[in-house]
Each structure stands twice: as structure tokens, then as C-alpha cells.
mmCIF file of C-alpha atoms in Angstrom:
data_model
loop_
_atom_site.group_PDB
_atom_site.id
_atom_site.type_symbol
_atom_site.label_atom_id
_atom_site.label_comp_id
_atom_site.label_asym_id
_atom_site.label_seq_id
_atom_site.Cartn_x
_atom_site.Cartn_y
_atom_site.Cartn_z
ATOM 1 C CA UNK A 1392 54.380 -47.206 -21.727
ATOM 2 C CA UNK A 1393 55.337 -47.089 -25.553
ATOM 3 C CA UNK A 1394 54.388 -43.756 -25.799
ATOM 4 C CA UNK A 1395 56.429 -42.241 -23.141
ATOM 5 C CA UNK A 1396 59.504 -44.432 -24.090
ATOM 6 C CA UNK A 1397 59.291 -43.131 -27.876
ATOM 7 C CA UNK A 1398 58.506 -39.196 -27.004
ATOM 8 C CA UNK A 1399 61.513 -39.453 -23.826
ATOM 9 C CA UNK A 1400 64.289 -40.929 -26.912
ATOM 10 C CA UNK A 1401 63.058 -39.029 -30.249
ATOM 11 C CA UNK A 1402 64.261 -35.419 -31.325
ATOM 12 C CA UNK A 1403 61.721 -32.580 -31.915
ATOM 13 C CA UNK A 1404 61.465 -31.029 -28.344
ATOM 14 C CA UNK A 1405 61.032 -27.345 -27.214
ATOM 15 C CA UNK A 1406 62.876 -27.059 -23.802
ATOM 16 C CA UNK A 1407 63.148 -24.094 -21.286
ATOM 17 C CA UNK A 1408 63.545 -23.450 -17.725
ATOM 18 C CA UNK A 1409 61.322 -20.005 -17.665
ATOM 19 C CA UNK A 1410 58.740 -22.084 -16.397
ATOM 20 C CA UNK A 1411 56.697 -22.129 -12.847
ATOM 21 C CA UNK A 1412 54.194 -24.148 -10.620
ATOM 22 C CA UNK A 1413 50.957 -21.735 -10.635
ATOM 23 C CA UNK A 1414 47.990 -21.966 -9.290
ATOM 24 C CA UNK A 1415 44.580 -19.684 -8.669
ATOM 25 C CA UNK A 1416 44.884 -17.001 -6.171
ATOM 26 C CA UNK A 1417 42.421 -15.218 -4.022
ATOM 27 C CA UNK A 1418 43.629 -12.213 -1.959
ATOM 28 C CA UNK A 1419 41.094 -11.529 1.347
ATOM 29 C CA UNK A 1420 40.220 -8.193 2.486
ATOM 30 C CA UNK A 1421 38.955 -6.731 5.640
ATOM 31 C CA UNK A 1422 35.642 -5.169 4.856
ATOM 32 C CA UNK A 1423 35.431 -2.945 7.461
ATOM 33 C CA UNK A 1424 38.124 -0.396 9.488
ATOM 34 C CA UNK A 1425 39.491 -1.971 12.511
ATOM 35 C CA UNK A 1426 42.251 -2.912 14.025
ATOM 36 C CA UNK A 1427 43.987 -6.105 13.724
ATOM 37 C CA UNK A 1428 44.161 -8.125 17.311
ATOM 38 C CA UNK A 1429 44.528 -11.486 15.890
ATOM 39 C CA UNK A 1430 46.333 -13.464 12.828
ATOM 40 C CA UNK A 1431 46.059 -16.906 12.767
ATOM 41 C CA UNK A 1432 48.447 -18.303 9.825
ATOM 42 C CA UNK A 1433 51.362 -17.428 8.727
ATOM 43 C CA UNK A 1434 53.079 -17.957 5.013
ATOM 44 C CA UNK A 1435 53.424 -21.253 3.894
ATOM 45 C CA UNK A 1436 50.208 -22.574 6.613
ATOM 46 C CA UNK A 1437 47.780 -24.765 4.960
ATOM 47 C CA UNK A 1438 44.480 -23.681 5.758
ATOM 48 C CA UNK A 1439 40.375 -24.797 4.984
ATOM 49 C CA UNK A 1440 37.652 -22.805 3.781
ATOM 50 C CA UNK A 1441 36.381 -20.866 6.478
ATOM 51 C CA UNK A 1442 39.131 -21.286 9.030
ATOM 52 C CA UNK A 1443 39.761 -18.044 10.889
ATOM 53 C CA UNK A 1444 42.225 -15.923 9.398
ATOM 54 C CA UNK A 1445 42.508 -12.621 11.513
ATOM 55 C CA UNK A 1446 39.812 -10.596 13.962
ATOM 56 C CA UNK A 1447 39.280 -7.475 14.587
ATOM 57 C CA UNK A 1448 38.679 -5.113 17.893
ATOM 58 C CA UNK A 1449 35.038 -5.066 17.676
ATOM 59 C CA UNK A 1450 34.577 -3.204 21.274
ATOM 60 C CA UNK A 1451 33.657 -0.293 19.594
ATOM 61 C CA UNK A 1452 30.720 -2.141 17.638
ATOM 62 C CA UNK A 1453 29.885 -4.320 20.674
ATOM 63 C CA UNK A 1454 28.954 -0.755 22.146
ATOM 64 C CA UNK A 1455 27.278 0.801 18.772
ATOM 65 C CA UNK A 1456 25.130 -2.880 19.059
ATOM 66 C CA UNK A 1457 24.030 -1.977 22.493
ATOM 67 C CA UNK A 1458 22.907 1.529 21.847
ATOM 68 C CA UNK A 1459 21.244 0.491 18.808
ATOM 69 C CA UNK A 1460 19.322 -2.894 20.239
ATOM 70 C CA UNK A 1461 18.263 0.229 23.005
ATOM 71 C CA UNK A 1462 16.816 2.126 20.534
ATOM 72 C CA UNK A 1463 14.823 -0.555 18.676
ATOM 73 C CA UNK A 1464 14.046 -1.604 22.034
ATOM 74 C CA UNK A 1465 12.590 2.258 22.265
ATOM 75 C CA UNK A 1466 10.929 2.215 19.045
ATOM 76 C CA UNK A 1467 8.886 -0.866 19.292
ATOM 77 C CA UNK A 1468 7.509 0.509 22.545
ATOM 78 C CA UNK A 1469 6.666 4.096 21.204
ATOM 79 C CA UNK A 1470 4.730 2.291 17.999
ATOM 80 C CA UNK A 1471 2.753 0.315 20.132
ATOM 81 C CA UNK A 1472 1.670 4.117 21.837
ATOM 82 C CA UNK A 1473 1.083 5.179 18.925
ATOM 83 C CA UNK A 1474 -0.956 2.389 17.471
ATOM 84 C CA UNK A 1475 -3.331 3.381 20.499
ATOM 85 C CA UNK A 1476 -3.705 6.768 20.110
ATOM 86 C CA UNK A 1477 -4.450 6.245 16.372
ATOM 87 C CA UNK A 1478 -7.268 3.752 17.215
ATOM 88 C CA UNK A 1479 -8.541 6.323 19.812
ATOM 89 C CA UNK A 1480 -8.327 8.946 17.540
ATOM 90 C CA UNK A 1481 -10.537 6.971 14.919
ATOM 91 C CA UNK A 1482 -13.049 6.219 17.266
ATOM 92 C CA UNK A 1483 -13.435 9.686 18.130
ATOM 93 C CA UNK A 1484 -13.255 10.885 14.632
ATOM 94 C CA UNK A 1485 -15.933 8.136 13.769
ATOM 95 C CA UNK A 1486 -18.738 9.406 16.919
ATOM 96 C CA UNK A 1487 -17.795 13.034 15.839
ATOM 97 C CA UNK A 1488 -18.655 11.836 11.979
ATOM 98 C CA UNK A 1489 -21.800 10.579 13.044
ATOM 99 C CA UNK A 1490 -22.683 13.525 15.512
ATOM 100 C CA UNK A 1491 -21.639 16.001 13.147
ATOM 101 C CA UNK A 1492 -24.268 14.460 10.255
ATOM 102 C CA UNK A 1493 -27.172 14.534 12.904
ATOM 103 C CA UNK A 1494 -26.447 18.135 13.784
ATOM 104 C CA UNK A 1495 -25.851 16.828 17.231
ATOM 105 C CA UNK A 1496 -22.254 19.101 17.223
ATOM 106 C CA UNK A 1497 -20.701 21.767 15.304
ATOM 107 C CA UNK A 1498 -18.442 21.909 12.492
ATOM 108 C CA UNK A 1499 -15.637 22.893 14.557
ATOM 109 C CA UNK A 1500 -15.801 20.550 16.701
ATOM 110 C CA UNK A 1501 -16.368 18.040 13.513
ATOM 111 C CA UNK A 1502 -12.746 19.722 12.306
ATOM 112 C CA UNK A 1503 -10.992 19.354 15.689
ATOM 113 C CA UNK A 1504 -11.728 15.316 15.743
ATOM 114 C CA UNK A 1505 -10.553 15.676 12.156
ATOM 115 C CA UNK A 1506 -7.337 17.390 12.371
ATOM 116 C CA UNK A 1507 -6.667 15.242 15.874
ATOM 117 C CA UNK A 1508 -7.008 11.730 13.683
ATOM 118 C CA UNK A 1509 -4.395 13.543 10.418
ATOM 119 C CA UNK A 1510 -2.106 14.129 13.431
ATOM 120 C CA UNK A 1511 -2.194 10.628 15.562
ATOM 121 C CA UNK A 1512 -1.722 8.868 11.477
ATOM 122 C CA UNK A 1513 1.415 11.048 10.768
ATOM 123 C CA UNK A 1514 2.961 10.720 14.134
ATOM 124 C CA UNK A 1515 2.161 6.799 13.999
ATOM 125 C CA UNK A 1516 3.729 6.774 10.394
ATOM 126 C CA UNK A 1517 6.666 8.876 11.431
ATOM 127 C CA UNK A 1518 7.255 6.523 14.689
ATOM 128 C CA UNK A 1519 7.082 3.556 12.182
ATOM 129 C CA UNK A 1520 9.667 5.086 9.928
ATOM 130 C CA UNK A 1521 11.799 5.266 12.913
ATOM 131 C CA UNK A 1522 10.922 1.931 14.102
ATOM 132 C CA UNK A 1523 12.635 0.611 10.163
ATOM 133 C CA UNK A 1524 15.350 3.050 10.979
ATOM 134 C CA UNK A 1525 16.770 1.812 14.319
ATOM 135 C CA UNK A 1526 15.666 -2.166 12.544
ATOM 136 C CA UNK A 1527 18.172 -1.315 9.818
ATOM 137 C CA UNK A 1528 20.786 0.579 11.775
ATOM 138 C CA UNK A 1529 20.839 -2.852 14.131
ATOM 139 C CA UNK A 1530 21.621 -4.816 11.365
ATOM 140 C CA UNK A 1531 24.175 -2.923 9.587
ATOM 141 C CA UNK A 1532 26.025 -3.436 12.983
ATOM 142 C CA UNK A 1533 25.661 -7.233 13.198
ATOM 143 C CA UNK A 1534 27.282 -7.095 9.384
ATOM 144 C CA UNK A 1535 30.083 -5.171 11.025
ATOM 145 C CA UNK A 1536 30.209 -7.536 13.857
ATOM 146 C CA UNK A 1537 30.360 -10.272 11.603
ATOM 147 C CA UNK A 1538 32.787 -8.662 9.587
ATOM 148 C CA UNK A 1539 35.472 -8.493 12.103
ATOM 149 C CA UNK A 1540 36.134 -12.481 11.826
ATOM 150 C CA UNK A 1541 37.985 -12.850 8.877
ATOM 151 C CA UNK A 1542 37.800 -16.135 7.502
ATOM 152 C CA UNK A 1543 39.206 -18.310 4.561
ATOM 153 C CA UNK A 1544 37.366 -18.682 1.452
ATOM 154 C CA UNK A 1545 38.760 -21.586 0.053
ATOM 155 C CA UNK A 1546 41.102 -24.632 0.814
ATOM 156 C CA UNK A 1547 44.923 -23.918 0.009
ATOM 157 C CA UNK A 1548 47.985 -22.475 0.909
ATOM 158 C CA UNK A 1549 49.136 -18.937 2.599
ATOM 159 C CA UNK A 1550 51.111 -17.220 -0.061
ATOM 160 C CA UNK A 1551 51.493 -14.053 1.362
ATOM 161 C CA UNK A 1552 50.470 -12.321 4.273
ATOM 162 C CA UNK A 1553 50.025 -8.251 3.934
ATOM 163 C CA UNK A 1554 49.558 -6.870 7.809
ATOM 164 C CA UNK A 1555 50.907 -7.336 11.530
ATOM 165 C CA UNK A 1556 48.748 -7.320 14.748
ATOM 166 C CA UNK A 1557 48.025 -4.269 16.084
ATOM 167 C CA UNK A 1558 48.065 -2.705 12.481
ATOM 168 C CA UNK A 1559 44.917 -0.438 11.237
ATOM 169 C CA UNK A 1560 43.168 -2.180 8.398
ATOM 170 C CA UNK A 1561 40.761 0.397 5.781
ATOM 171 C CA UNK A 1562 38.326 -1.602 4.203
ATOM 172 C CA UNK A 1563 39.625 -3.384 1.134
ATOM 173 C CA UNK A 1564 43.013 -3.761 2.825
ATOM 174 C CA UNK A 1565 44.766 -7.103 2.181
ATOM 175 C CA UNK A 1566 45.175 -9.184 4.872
ATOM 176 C CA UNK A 1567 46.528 -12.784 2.884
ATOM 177 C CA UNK A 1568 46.951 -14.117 -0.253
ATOM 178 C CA UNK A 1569 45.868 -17.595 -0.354
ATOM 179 C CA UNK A 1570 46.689 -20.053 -3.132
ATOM 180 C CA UNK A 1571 44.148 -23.130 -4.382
ATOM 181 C CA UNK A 1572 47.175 -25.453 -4.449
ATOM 182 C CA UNK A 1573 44.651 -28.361 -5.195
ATOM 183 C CA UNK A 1574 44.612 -26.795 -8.523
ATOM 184 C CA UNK A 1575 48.290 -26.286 -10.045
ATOM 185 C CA UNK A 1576 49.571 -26.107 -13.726
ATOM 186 C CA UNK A 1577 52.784 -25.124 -15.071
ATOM 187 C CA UNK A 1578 53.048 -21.852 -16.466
ATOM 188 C CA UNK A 1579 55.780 -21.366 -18.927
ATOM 189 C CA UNK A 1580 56.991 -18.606 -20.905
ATOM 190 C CA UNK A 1581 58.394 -19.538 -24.964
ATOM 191 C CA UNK A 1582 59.703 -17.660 -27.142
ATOM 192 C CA UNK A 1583 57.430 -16.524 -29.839
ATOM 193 C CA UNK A 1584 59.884 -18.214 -32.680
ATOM 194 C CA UNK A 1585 59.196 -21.698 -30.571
ATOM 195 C CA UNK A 1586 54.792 -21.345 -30.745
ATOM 196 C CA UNK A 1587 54.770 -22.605 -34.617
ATOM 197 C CA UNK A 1588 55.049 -26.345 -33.677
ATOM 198 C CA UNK A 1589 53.181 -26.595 -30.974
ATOM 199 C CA UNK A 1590 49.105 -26.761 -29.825
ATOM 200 C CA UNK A 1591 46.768 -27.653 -27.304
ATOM 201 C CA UNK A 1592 47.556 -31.386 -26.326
ATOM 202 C CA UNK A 1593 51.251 -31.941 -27.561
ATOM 203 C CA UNK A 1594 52.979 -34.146 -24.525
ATOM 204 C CA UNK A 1595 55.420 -32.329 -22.196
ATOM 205 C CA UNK A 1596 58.088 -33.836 -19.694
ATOM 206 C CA UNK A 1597 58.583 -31.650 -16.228
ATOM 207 C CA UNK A 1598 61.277 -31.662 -14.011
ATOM 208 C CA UNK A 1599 60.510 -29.933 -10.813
ATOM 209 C CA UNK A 1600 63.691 -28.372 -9.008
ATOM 210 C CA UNK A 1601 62.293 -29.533 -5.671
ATOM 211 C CA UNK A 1602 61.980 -33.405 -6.449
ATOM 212 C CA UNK A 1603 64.794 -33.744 -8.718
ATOM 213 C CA UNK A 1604 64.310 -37.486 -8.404
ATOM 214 C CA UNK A 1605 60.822 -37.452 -9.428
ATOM 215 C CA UNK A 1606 59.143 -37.575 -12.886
ATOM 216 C CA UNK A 1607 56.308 -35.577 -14.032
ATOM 217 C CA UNK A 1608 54.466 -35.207 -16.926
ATOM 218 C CA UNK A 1609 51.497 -33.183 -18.129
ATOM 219 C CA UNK A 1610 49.790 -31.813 -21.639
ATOM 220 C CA UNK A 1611 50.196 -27.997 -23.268
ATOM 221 C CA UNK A 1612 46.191 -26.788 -22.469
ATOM 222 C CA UNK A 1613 46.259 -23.168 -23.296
ATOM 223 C CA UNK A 1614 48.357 -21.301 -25.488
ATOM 224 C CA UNK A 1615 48.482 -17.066 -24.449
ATOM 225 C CA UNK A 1616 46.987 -14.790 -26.401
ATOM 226 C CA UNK A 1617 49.320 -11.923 -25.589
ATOM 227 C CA UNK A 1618 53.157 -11.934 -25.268
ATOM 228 C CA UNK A 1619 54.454 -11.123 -21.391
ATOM 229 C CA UNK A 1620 55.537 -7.725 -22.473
ATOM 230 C CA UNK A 1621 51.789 -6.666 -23.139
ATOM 231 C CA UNK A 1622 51.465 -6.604 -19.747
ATOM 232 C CA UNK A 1623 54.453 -5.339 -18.281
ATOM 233 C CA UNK A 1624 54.878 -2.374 -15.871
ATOM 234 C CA UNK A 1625 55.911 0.121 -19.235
ATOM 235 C CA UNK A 1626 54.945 -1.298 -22.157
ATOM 236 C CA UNK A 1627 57.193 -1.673 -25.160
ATOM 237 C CA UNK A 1628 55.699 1.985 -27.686
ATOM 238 C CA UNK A 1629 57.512 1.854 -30.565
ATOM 239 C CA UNK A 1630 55.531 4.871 -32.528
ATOM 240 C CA UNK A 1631 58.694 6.902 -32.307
ATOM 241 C CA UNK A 1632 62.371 6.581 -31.586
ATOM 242 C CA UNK A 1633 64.535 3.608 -32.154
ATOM 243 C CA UNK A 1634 63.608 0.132 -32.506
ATOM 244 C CA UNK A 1635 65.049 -3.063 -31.642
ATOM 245 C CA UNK A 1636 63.545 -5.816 -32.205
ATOM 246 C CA UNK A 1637 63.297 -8.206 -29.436
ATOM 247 C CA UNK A 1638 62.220 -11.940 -29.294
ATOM 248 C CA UNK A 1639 58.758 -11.888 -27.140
ATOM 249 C CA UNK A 1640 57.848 -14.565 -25.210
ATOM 250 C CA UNK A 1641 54.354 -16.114 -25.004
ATOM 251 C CA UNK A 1642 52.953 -17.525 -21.630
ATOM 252 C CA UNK A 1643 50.929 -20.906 -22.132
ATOM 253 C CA UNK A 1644 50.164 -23.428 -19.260
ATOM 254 C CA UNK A 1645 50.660 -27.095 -18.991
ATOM 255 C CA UNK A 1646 49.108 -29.213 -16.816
ATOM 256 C CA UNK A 1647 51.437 -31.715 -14.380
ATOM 257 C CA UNK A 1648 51.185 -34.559 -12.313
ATOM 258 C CA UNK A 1649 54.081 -37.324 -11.076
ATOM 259 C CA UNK A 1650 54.502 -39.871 -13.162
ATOM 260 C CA UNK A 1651 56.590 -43.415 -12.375
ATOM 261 C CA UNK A 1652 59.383 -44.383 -14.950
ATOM 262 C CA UNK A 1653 56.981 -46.138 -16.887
ATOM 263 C CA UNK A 1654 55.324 -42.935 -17.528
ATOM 264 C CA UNK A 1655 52.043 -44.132 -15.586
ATOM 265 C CA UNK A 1656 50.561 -41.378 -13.599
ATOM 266 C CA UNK A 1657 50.713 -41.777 -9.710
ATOM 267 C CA UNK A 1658 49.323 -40.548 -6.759
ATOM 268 C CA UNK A 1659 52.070 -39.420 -4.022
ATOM 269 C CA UNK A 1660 50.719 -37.650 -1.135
ATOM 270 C CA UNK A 1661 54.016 -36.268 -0.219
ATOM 271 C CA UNK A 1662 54.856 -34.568 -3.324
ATOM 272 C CA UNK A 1663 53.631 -30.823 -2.295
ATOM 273 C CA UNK A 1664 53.597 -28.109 -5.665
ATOM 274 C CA UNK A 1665 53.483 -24.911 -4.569
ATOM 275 C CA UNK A 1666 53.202 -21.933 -6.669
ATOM 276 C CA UNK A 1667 56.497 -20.074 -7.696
ATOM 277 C CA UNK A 1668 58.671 -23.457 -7.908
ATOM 278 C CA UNK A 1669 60.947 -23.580 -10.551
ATOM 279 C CA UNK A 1670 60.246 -26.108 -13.560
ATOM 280 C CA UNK A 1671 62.137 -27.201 -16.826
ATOM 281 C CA UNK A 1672 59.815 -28.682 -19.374
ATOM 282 C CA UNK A 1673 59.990 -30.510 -22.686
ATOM 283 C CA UNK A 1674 57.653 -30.266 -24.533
ATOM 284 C CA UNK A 1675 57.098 -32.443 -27.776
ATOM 285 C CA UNK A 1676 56.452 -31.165 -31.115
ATOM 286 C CA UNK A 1677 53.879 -31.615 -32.885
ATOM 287 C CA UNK A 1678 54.757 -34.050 -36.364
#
């Protein structure tokens, strides 16, 4: 309680209002080409890991599925035929071995049992190597079948969704942005003059825009390694030409949580942070 009285009433703060509630995002992807038939949430939805975000038409696969289960169905029953013929064909090559060494038959006929077991072993190895073929072609299909449910990954918010129903989707396609909002911080962006006095640690006081009645409070926890403009769309090139020299700012995050006006941290399940609402922080300078 001293502490937060003493930091709210001295000097030697570093304000701004270039500051935001962020969080971790995760954008899902179809994995597969289909078309869209079903989306569940829309921006703003709070949703669970593995609720179902969108499906796809799988008719198409349904039908691939059928034709392939067919031909496994095929292939199993033409390896067991050939599994007999091979064993027949050894057992004749095996009396014809025999026969052949007591002069009983001729060499020809020795070579035609022979040549008859080589053939029964490569058409049992090339049914087998069909039989793995139509096995593998099955499951790629139950992949895509799976595929076509689209679920959540994680618990959090809908940030953005990408597509419509009825749209085409290519695999890697967004389909929603979802935000961990279990996990915010405050990122805000100082001026590079403002970085001397502070480090990892020094106390900060947050007002969020949406709870204007509502204290928070948080510690500076990482400090950017790269000014914003690093980063941007055209980055500043100053080899040649004209130079102005511009103040950079320096993104660091802060973590936050609501605070009573005591300055003891509370638990409020109706305050909601979201990412992208606007902050103003103060953050307290190191002595």
C-alpha cells in the first residue's frame, strides 16, 4: 500500500498513450481445397480449443473414400489369390527339384516349374505393392476427411475472420484469427530518448480507455530490441539522399492486471482485455 501511494504522488514518470492491450495470436488455415459450407463464430465470439470453427463440402471425398475402401477391398482379395498360387507354385517347383535330381524328368520341364515359381513371387510381390498402395491412398483420404472440420486450437477470442460461406478455400487459406486473451500484456511504443531510465521491473500505472473507472497496474518485462521502423512496410535507407533525423520509437511490453485503490491486485471477472484497446501508462523511473 506504501509503495503504490509513494510511486502514484512522486515525479520521475514516462507517460504515453501509444500503448495497446496485446496478446498471442494464432491464425487457422484450411489444409485442404474445399469449399466453405459452414462458419461457426463470428468476430468478437469466445471460443475453446477444439470447438468447430468452419466445415467443408466433403461429398467429393465421401465418394474418393468409397472408391478407395473398394479397391483395398479388391486388393486384399487378389493377395490372398496370389498367396495360393505362390504356395502351389513352390510345391510344384519343390517335386520338380526332386524329380529333376533323380533323372525322373527333364531339364525343361525342371526350367518350366522354375520360371512358373519366379512368375507366381513377382506377381504376389507386385499384388502386395498394390495392396500398400490402395492402404495408403485410403488413408490420405480419411486425413482429407478429417481435414474438412476445422477446429480451434486454443481457448480465446475471434479477432478476425478471413472468408464467407460458400467461398473456395486453397490450402493455407485463412479462415480466423484467434487471440489467447487469457494471456494479455500491454504493448507500448517510447520514444528512444525516454529508454535511458528505464529496465525490466520498473512499476507502471495503466489506464484502460474501456474501464475508465478502473485501476490497473503491471511491471515493464521486455524492453525491444529493434525500433518500430525496422519493421515497417519501407524501411527508413538513408545511404543516399537527404536525411532527417527522426525520433524512433522502441516497442517494450508491460504486463497488467486491475488493481483496487489500495494498489492490491484483484480478480474481476467482468473486466474483459481484448487486444487492440487503447492504454495510457506511467511508467516509473528508475532512481
Amino acid at each position: 500500500m506504501f509503495a503504490w501511494k509513494w510511486y502514484q504522488t512522486q515525479l520521475g514518470f514516462v507517460s504515453t498513450d501509444d500503448a495497446f492491450i496485446d496478446a498471442d495470436k494464432l491464425t487457422v488455415s484450411s489444409k485442404i481445397l474445399g469449399r466453405i459450407i459452414s462458419l461457426n463464430y463470428d468476430e468478437g465470439d469466445t471460443v475453446k480449443a477444439g470447438d468447430i470453427f468452419a466445415v467443408l463440402d466433403s461429398t467429393d471425398i465421401y465418394a474418393q473414400k468409397n472408391e478407395a475402401e473398394a479397391l483395398l477391398f479388391t486388393s486384399r482379395g487378389n493377395i490372398n489369390l496370389e498367396k495360393v498360387n505362390l504356395a502351389k507354385a513352390q510345391e510344384d517347383f519343390d517335386r520338380a527339384e526332386s524329380l529333376f535330381k533323380s533323372n525322373v524328368i527333364s531339364k525343361e520341364k525342371y526350367d518350366n516349374a522354375f520360371h512358373s515359381l519366379e512368375q507366381a513371387k513377382a506377381r504376389y510381390e507386385l499384388t502386395k505393392s498394390g495392396l500398400k498402395t490402395a492402404a495408403a491412398r485410403l488413408n490420405v483420404i480419411k486425413v482429407q476427411l478429417t481435414n474438412t472440420v476445422i477446429s480451434s486450437p486454443l481457448n480465446g477470442v475471434i479477432g478476425k475472420r478471413w472468408v464467407m460461406e460458400g467461398d473456395v478455400v486453397q490450402p493455407g487459406q485463412p479462415i480466423y484469427t484467434v487471440f489467447d486473451v487469457n494471456n494479455v500484456w500491454v504493448t507500448a511504443d517510447l520514444e528512444e530518448t525516454k529508454l535511458a531510465s528505464i529496465e525490466n521491473g520498473n512499476m507502471v500505472q495503466i489506464t484502460v480507455d474501456t474501464y475508465p473507472d478502473q485501476k490497473f497496474a503491471g511491471k515493464v518485462y521486455l524492453m525491444g530490441s529493434n525500433t518500430a521502423s525496422q519493421f515497417s512496410l519501407i524501411p527508413p535507407a538513408n545511404a543516399s539522399g537527404n536525411f532527417t533525423k527522426i525520433t524512433q520509437r522502441v516497442p517494450i511490453r508491460i504486463s497488467i492486471y486491475p488493481v483496487d485503490e489500495n494498489g492490491n491486485r484483484v480478480n474481476d471477472k467482468n473486466i474483459r482485455l481484448l487486444p487492440g484497446m487503447s492504454v495510457e501508462i506511467k511508467i516509473k523511473l528508475k532512481d
